[in-house]
Amino acid sequence: MTSTAKSLPVAPNRIELAIGGMTCASCAARIEKKLNRMDGVEATVNYATEKATVRYAEDVTPADLIATVEKTGYTAVVPPPPAQAAAEATAGPVDELRGLRTRLWVSVALAVPVILLAMVPAWQFDYWQWLSLTLAAPVVVYGGLPFHRAAWINLRHGAATMDTLVSLGTLAAFGWSLWALFLGDAGMPGMTHPFRFDITRTDGAGNIYLEAAAGVTVFILAGRYFEARAKRTAGAALRALLELGAKDVAVLRGDRETRIPVDQLVAGDRFVVRPGEKVATDGVVEDGTSAVDASMLTGESVPVEVGPGDTVVGATVNAGGRLVVRATRIGGDTQLAQMAKLVEQAQTGKAAVQRLADRISGVFVPIVIALAAGTLGWWLGTGAGTTAAFTAAVAVLIIACPCALGLATPTALLVGTGRGAQLGILIKGPEMLESTRQVDTVVLDKTGTVTTGRMTLVDVLPAVGQDADELLRLAGALEAASEHPIARAITDGAAERGPLPAVDGFANAEGLGVTGSVDGRDLVVGRLRLLRERGLDVPEEIARAATDAEAAGRTAVLAGWDGRARGVLAVADVVKPTSRAAVARLRELGLTPVLLTGDNATVARAVGAEVGIDQVIAEVLPADKVDAVKRLQGEGRTVAMVGDGVNDAAALAQADLGLAMGTGTDVAIEASDLTLVRGDLMAAVDAIRLSRRTLGIIKGNLFWAFAYNVAALPLAAAGLLNPMIAGAAMAFSSVFVVANSLRLRGFRPVG
């Protein structure tokens, strides 16, 4: 396509239009060009998804856009909401495929005898040519009707597309045969002619090309059918994603449960989720505890424990107990709907390689028609005869269809982004794919990305002669009265080993620790300073254990009673189980990992050493994270950034490629290029692998599409291709490109 898009002076409106009547990439290029000629409009038309993404200024209306598309000879409507579109998608494409299949099989049944009679001279009985005409006529007229209709519409609008080539070629072959049968020698009884792949020099009066007209129609119909079926398969992942949600929900009205359709749910409603049921929408658990299986949405295989105060996501499955959930986000605001929106936006975008293909497709058809006319003239000028000239020209028309070029990128994007959505990887647009190829450095935020982002008890170090279980039981009981994350970590660790006793006289020493009475003992739990201020003796071994724990990047909490420190509890934000393996995989992909964190240098270096990262940048403020990314870019590196928090958003936006953990904040996700729904660093590895694989498939598709046309056109012009063989080859090129893209459905995550 020739880009005529204007840079709009103000932030424009945005709309997507469902385009009808497109049959090839040239159609998409024409519509795009017409829309972009409108003042204040930027448009991208995607042939594979059959959608136009349009940004337009205030003085343009959707009706104006639709009218422009209709004047170009196509239809345009505003598509329904995603969920409704998913429901309709199972009906519309099925009807389209059924009609195509019927047309194809009728044409096959009629065309096969025509082709066999033409190919085997021994079967050419008296008047066989008239039987061939009787069988071929319905194939050319009925089977080829979609091509002829589209060619006529385009002709009325002064345009030429792939259908123009097909219609011209088949009607020319059929018309020539009619002339030879009725006005030439081909209708004489006993007429025979051998089937040849190349061109013979005759006057043409005794030659018919009914097998070419019927065969080309069948081959191209077959290509169109398999292309439509493959495109529907390619979009199946998005439809499956949209269909994940629950269909109805049990809402609490007072103390009674009322089952209503899920689209009637409003924010603030309380609803019940029983074991085995899907969570109807995003919300917060108000009552009950359970394990929620989010594997269908995030790819995470282990169910997540949830209780009061925890958030749950719509379409996940309640694997355990009964939950009462308060709806917080409904309809298009839910995580599922946002995922679908991101996937759809990615599928309708265009990478730079696709824009090149569009430009070629947009001018290819007129060039081919000119080339066919030139071929006809050249063969006539050399005295080869009308038949040879006509056959070569028809072969050029048929072989040159640019369909494979138009399908090369969008089908790979459809499958790649759909497969990514199934694995919890959301690619915002095709431009991101090209960034993944160039990235050489990956910056990893520590908290919530490499680590779990929550404090966990990792060690219990009792004094000599002190029982570790007793130390943990008493300290855990006292900390149970505190809401501090470190206190919660100790309490959770203690609760796993048994019930905790009650606490009396609890008091909080701000920033230092807590005191209270447990089982008749006066406990002090906190920093070394607090124990010494309260007069407790701290043996050298305890002080050394605390120092060693902090040197290892952990937080040391001392506990004591009866005038003496009894041990150390080590708490840390632990590294996620897959982080070390993920870092190793990133290195295998040719990336240099860098750990970036606002945490202190000791903790950061300890985490870096644990996961195998040598370069650590610590104690940085959010603004400094941006500077750190800029500094790496200033060294000539192409930087990817993986983060999850509000403080990562600016750095994610600054990086050449931003990857946000879906477990993080909305602002981080908005600033990123790829969203990893799984809170697992291995998902970043999969995202880069999938992106590179998708880009590789796109380049392979484009190479074969280009190579096919470059190699085949000279052969056709030189008279080395029978038109029927040309039709088969042209159809095969489109089917090959789509089939090659479908290989992405087999992409498997690492591990």
PDB file of N, CA and C in Angstrom, residues 259-305:
ATOM      1  N   ARG A 259     -30.434 -16.538  40.186  1.00  0.00           N
ATOM      2  CA  ARG A 259     -29.562 -16.802  39.037  1.00  0.00           C
ATOM      3  C   ARG A 259     -29.984 -15.909  37.871  1.00  0.00           C
ATOM      4  N   ILE A 260     -29.030 -15.135  37.373  1.00  0.00           N
ATOM      5  CA  ILE A 260     -29.293 -14.191  36.276  1.00  0.00           C
ATOM      6  C   ILE A 260     -28.208 -14.350  35.207  1.00  0.00           C
ATOM      7  N   PRO A 261     -28.486 -13.905  33.949  1.00  0.00           N
ATOM      8  CA  PRO A 261     -27.427 -13.901  32.922  1.00  0.00           C
ATOM      9  C   PRO A 261     -26.276 -13.003  33.375  1.00  0.00           C
ATOM     10  N   VAL A 262     -25.068 -13.394  33.046  1.00  0.00           N
ATOM     11  CA  VAL A 262     -23.897 -12.673  33.552  1.00  0.00           C
ATOM     12  C   VAL A 262     -23.842 -11.234  33.035  1.00  0.00           C
ATOM     13  N   ASP A 263     -24.461 -10.951  31.867  1.00  0.00           N
ATOM     14  CA  ASP A 263     -24.405  -9.581  31.352  1.00  0.00           C
ATOM     15  C   ASP A 263     -25.324  -8.631  32.120  1.00  0.00           C
ATOM     16  N   GLN A 264     -26.153  -9.165  33.033  1.00  0.00           N
ATOM     17  CA  GLN A 264     -26.997  -8.311  33.870  1.00  0.00           C
ATOM     18  C   GLN A 264     -26.329  -7.963  35.195  1.00  0.00           C
ATOM     19  N   LEU A 265     -25.153  -8.523  35.430  1.00  0.00           N
ATOM     20  CA  LEU A 265     -24.411  -8.256  36.653  1.00  0.00           C
ATOM     21  C   LEU A 265     -23.901  -6.819  36.642  1.00  0.00           C
ATOM     22  N   VAL A 266     -23.936  -6.145  37.804  1.00  0.00           N
ATOM     23  CA  VAL A 266     -23.409  -4.783  37.890  1.00  0.00           C
ATOM     24  C   VAL A 266     -22.334  -4.739  38.973  1.00  0.00           C
ATOM     25  N   ALA A 267     -21.436  -3.766  38.847  1.00  0.00           N
ATOM     26  CA  ALA A 267     -20.367  -3.613  39.828  1.00  0.00           C
ATOM     27  C   ALA A 267     -20.971  -3.398  41.216  1.00  0.00           C
ATOM     28  N   GLY A 268     -20.422  -4.081  42.199  1.00  0.00           N
ATOM     29  CA  GLY A 268     -20.941  -3.994  43.563  1.00  0.00           C
ATOM     30  C   GLY A 268     -21.830  -5.153  43.945  1.00  0.00           C
ATOM     31  N   ASP A 269     -22.360  -5.897  42.962  1.00  0.00           N
ATOM     32  CA  ASP A 269     -23.180  -7.076  43.263  1.00  0.00           C
ATOM     33  C   ASP A 269     -22.342  -8.133  43.968  1.00  0.00           C
ATOM     34  N   ARG A 270     -22.983  -8.845  44.908  1.00  0.00           N
ATOM     35  CA  ARG A 270     -22.338  -9.985  45.561  1.00  0.00           C
ATOM     36  C   ARG A 270     -22.895 -11.256  44.930  1.00  0.00           C
ATOM     37  N   PHE A 271     -21.995 -12.164  44.534  1.00  0.00           N
ATOM     38  CA  PHE A 271     -22.448 -13.389  43.899  1.00  0.00           C
ATOM     39  C   PHE A 271     -21.713 -14.596  44.465  1.00  0.00           C
ATOM     40  N   VAL A 272     -22.345 -15.744  44.298  1.00  0.00           N
ATOM     41  CA  VAL A 272     -21.837 -16.991  44.866  1.00  0.00           C
ATOM     42  C   VAL A 272     -21.146 -17.809  43.779  1.00  0.00           C
ATOM     43  N   VAL A 273     -19.984 -18.375  44.144  1.00  0.00           N
ATOM     44  CA  VAL A 273     -19.275 -19.279  43.238  1.00  0.00           C
ATOM     45  C   VAL A 273     -19.093 -20.607  43.967  1.00  0.00           C
ATOM     46  N   ARG A 274     -19.796 -21.641  43.492  1.00  0.00           N
ATOM     47  CA  ARG A 274     -19.699 -22.956  44.126  1.00  0.00           C
ATOM     48  C   ARG A 274     -18.521 -23.735  43.543  1.00  0.00           C
ATOM     49  N   PRO A 275     -18.090 -24.794  44.216  1.00  0.00           N
ATOM     50  CA  PRO A 275     -16.997 -25.615  43.688  1.00  0.00           C
ATOM     51  C   PRO A 275     -17.303 -26.106  42.273  1.00  0.00           C
ATOM     52  N   GLY A 276     -16.352 -25.946  41.375  1.00  0.00           N
ATOM     53  CA  GLY A 276     -16.523 -26.385  39.990  1.00  0.00           C
ATOM     54  C   GLY A 276     -17.091 -25.335  39.070  1.00  0.00           C
ATOM     55  N   GLU A 277     -17.629 -24.235  39.627  1.00  0.00           N
ATOM     56  CA  GLU A 277     -18.203 -23.175  38.801  1.00  0.00           C
ATOM     57  C   GLU A 277     -17.136 -22.161  38.397  1.00  0.00           C
ATOM     58  N   LYS A 278     -17.423 -21.449  37.293  1.00  0.00           N
ATOM     59  CA  LYS A 278     -16.539 -20.368  36.874  1.00  0.00           C
ATOM     60  C   LYS A 278     -16.877 -19.094  37.647  1.00  0.00           C
ATOM     61  N   VAL A 279     -15.843 -18.330  37.959  1.00  0.00           N
ATOM     62  CA  VAL A 279     -16.059 -17.006  38.547  1.00  0.00           C
ATOM     63  C   VAL A 279     -16.657 -16.120  37.456  1.00  0.00           C
ATOM     64  N   ALA A 280     -17.788 -15.481  37.758  1.00  0.00           N
ATOM     65  CA  ALA A 280     -18.543 -14.772  36.719  1.00  0.00           C
ATOM     66  C   ALA A 280     -17.836 -13.528  36.207  1.00  0.00           C
ATOM     67  N   THR A 281     -17.146 -12.804  37.086  1.00  0.00           N
ATOM     68  CA  THR A 281     -16.468 -11.576  36.676  1.00  0.00           C
ATOM     69  C   THR A 281     -15.384 -11.251  37.684  1.00  0.00           C
ATOM     70  N   ASP A 282     -14.574 -10.234  37.396  1.00  0.00           N
ATOM     71  CA  ASP A 282     -13.506  -9.849  38.320  1.00  0.00           C
ATOM     72  C   ASP A 282     -14.125  -9.325  39.611  1.00  0.00           C
ATOM     73  N   GLY A 283     -13.531  -9.683  40.741  1.00  0.00           N
ATOM     74  CA  GLY A 283     -14.075  -9.230  42.012  1.00  0.00           C
ATOM     75  C   GLY A 283     -13.158  -9.513  43.177  1.00  0.00           C
ATOM     76  N   VAL A 284     -13.681  -9.222  44.376  1.00  0.00           N
ATOM     77  CA  VAL A 284     -12.942  -9.437  45.628  1.00  0.00           C
ATOM     78  C   VAL A 284     -13.717 -10.424  46.476  1.00  0.00           C
ATOM     79  N   VAL A 285     -13.011 -11.419  47.015  1.00  0.00           N
ATOM     80  CA  VAL A 285     -13.651 -12.424  47.868  1.00  0.00           C
ATOM     81  C   VAL A 285     -14.066 -11.773  49.183  1.00  0.00           C
ATOM     82  N   GLU A 286     -15.333 -11.924  49.552  1.00  0.00           N
ATOM     83  CA  GLU A 286     -15.822 -11.389  50.815  1.00  0.00           C
ATOM     84  C   GLU A 286     -15.996 -12.482  51.857  1.00  0.00           C
ATOM     85  N   ASP A 287     -16.257 -13.696  51.411  1.00  0.00           N
ATOM     86  CA  ASP A 287     -16.493 -14.779  52.364  1.00  0.00           C
ATOM     87  C   ASP A 287     -16.068 -16.099  51.736  1.00  0.00           C
ATOM     88  N   GLY A 288     -15.469 -16.969  52.544  1.00  0.00           N
ATOM     89  CA  GLY A 288     -15.074 -18.282  52.072  1.00  0.00           C
ATOM     90  C   GLY A 288     -13.611 -18.340  51.653  1.00  0.00           C
ATOM     91  N   THR A 289     -13.089 -19.562  51.642  1.00  0.00           N
ATOM     92  CA  THR A 289     -11.728 -19.799  51.156  1.00  0.00           C
ATOM     93  C   THR A 289     -11.777 -20.939  50.150  1.00  0.00           C
ATOM     94  N   SER A 290     -10.866 -20.894  49.192  1.00  0.00           N
ATOM     95  CA  SER A 290     -10.863 -21.921  48.158  1.00  0.00           C
ATOM     96  C   SER A 290      -9.566 -21.843  47.374  1.00  0.00           C
ATOM     97  N   ALA A 291      -9.401 -22.768  46.462  1.00  0.00           N
ATOM     98  CA  ALA A 291      -8.316 -22.720  45.485  1.00  0.00           C
ATOM     99  C   ALA A 291      -8.952 -22.414  44.135  1.00  0.00           C
ATOM    100  N   VAL A 292      -8.380 -21.473  43.417  1.00  0.00           N
ATOM    101  CA  VAL A 292      -8.922 -21.060  42.118  1.00  0.00           C
ATOM    102  C   VAL A 292      -7.969 -21.495  41.019  1.00  0.00           C
ATOM    103  N   ASP A 293      -8.517 -22.218  40.049  1.00  0.00           N
ATOM    104  CA  ASP A 293      -7.727 -22.702  38.917  1.00  0.00           C
ATOM    105  C   ASP A 293      -7.800 -21.666  37.793  1.00  0.00           C
ATOM    106  N   ALA A 294      -6.661 -21.008  37.538  1.00  0.00           N
ATOM    107  CA  ALA A 294      -6.611 -19.977  36.501  1.00  0.00           C
ATOM    108  C   ALA A 294      -5.874 -20.457  35.258  1.00  0.00           C
ATOM    109  N   SER A 295      -5.687 -21.771  35.129  1.00  0.00           N
ATOM    110  CA  SER A 295      -4.840 -22.301  34.047  1.00  0.00           C
ATOM    111  C   SER A 295      -5.362 -21.946  32.662  1.00  0.00           C
ATOM    112  N   MET A 296      -6.691 -21.945  32.488  1.00  0.00           N
ATOM    113  CA  MET A 296      -7.248 -21.664  31.160  1.00  0.00           C
ATOM    114  C   MET A 296      -7.024 -20.210  30.751  1.00  0.00           C
ATOM    115  N   LEU A 297      -6.794 -19.353  31.741  1.00  0.00           N
ATOM    116  CA  LEU A 297      -6.627 -17.931  31.458  1.00  0.00           C
ATOM    117  C   LEU A 297      -5.170 -17.506  31.481  1.00  0.00           C
ATOM    118  N   THR A 298      -4.390 -18.089  32.405  1.00  0.00           N
ATOM    119  CA  THR A 298      -3.010 -17.639  32.608  1.00  0.00           C
ATOM    120  C   THR A 298      -1.978 -18.669  32.208  1.00  0.00           C
ATOM    121  N   GLY A 299      -2.375 -19.928  32.059  1.00  0.00           N
ATOM    122  CA  GLY A 299      -1.402 -20.976  31.793  1.00  0.00           C
ATOM    123  C   GLY A 299      -0.767 -21.499  33.064  1.00  0.00           C
ATOM    124  N   GLU A 300      -1.071 -20.898  34.228  1.00  0.00           N
ATOM    125  CA  GLU A 300      -0.506 -21.331  35.507  1.00  0.00           C
ATOM    126  C   GLU A 300      -1.165 -22.641  35.921  1.00  0.00           C
ATOM    127  N   SER A 301      -0.347 -23.686  36.129  1.00  0.00           N
ATOM    128  CA  SER A 301      -0.913 -25.016  36.349  1.00  0.00           C
ATOM    129  C   SER A 301      -1.372 -25.245  37.788  1.00  0.00           C
ATOM    130  N   VAL A 302      -0.797 -24.518  38.753  1.00  0.00           N
ATOM    131  CA  VAL A 302      -1.116 -24.758  40.164  1.00  0.00           C
ATOM    132  C   VAL A 302      -2.242 -23.824  40.605  1.00  0.00           C
ATOM    133  N   PRO A 303      -3.348 -24.374  41.159  1.00  0.00           N
ATOM    134  CA  PRO A 303      -4.428 -23.512  41.669  1.00  0.00           C
ATOM    135  C   PRO A 303      -3.921 -22.569  42.758  1.00  0.00           C
ATOM    136  N   VAL A 304      -4.488 -21.362  42.805  1.00  0.00           N
ATOM    137  CA  VAL A 304      -4.063 -20.336  43.759  1.00  0.00           C
ATOM    138  C   VAL A 304      -5.060 -20.273  44.906  1.00  0.00           C
ATOM    139  N   GLU A 305      -4.540 -20.291  46.153  1.00  0.00           N
ATOM    140  CA  GLU A 305      -5.403 -20.196  47.327  1.00  0.00           C
ATOM    141  C   GLU A 305      -5.911 -18.766  47.475  1.00  0.00           C
TER     142      GLU A 305
END
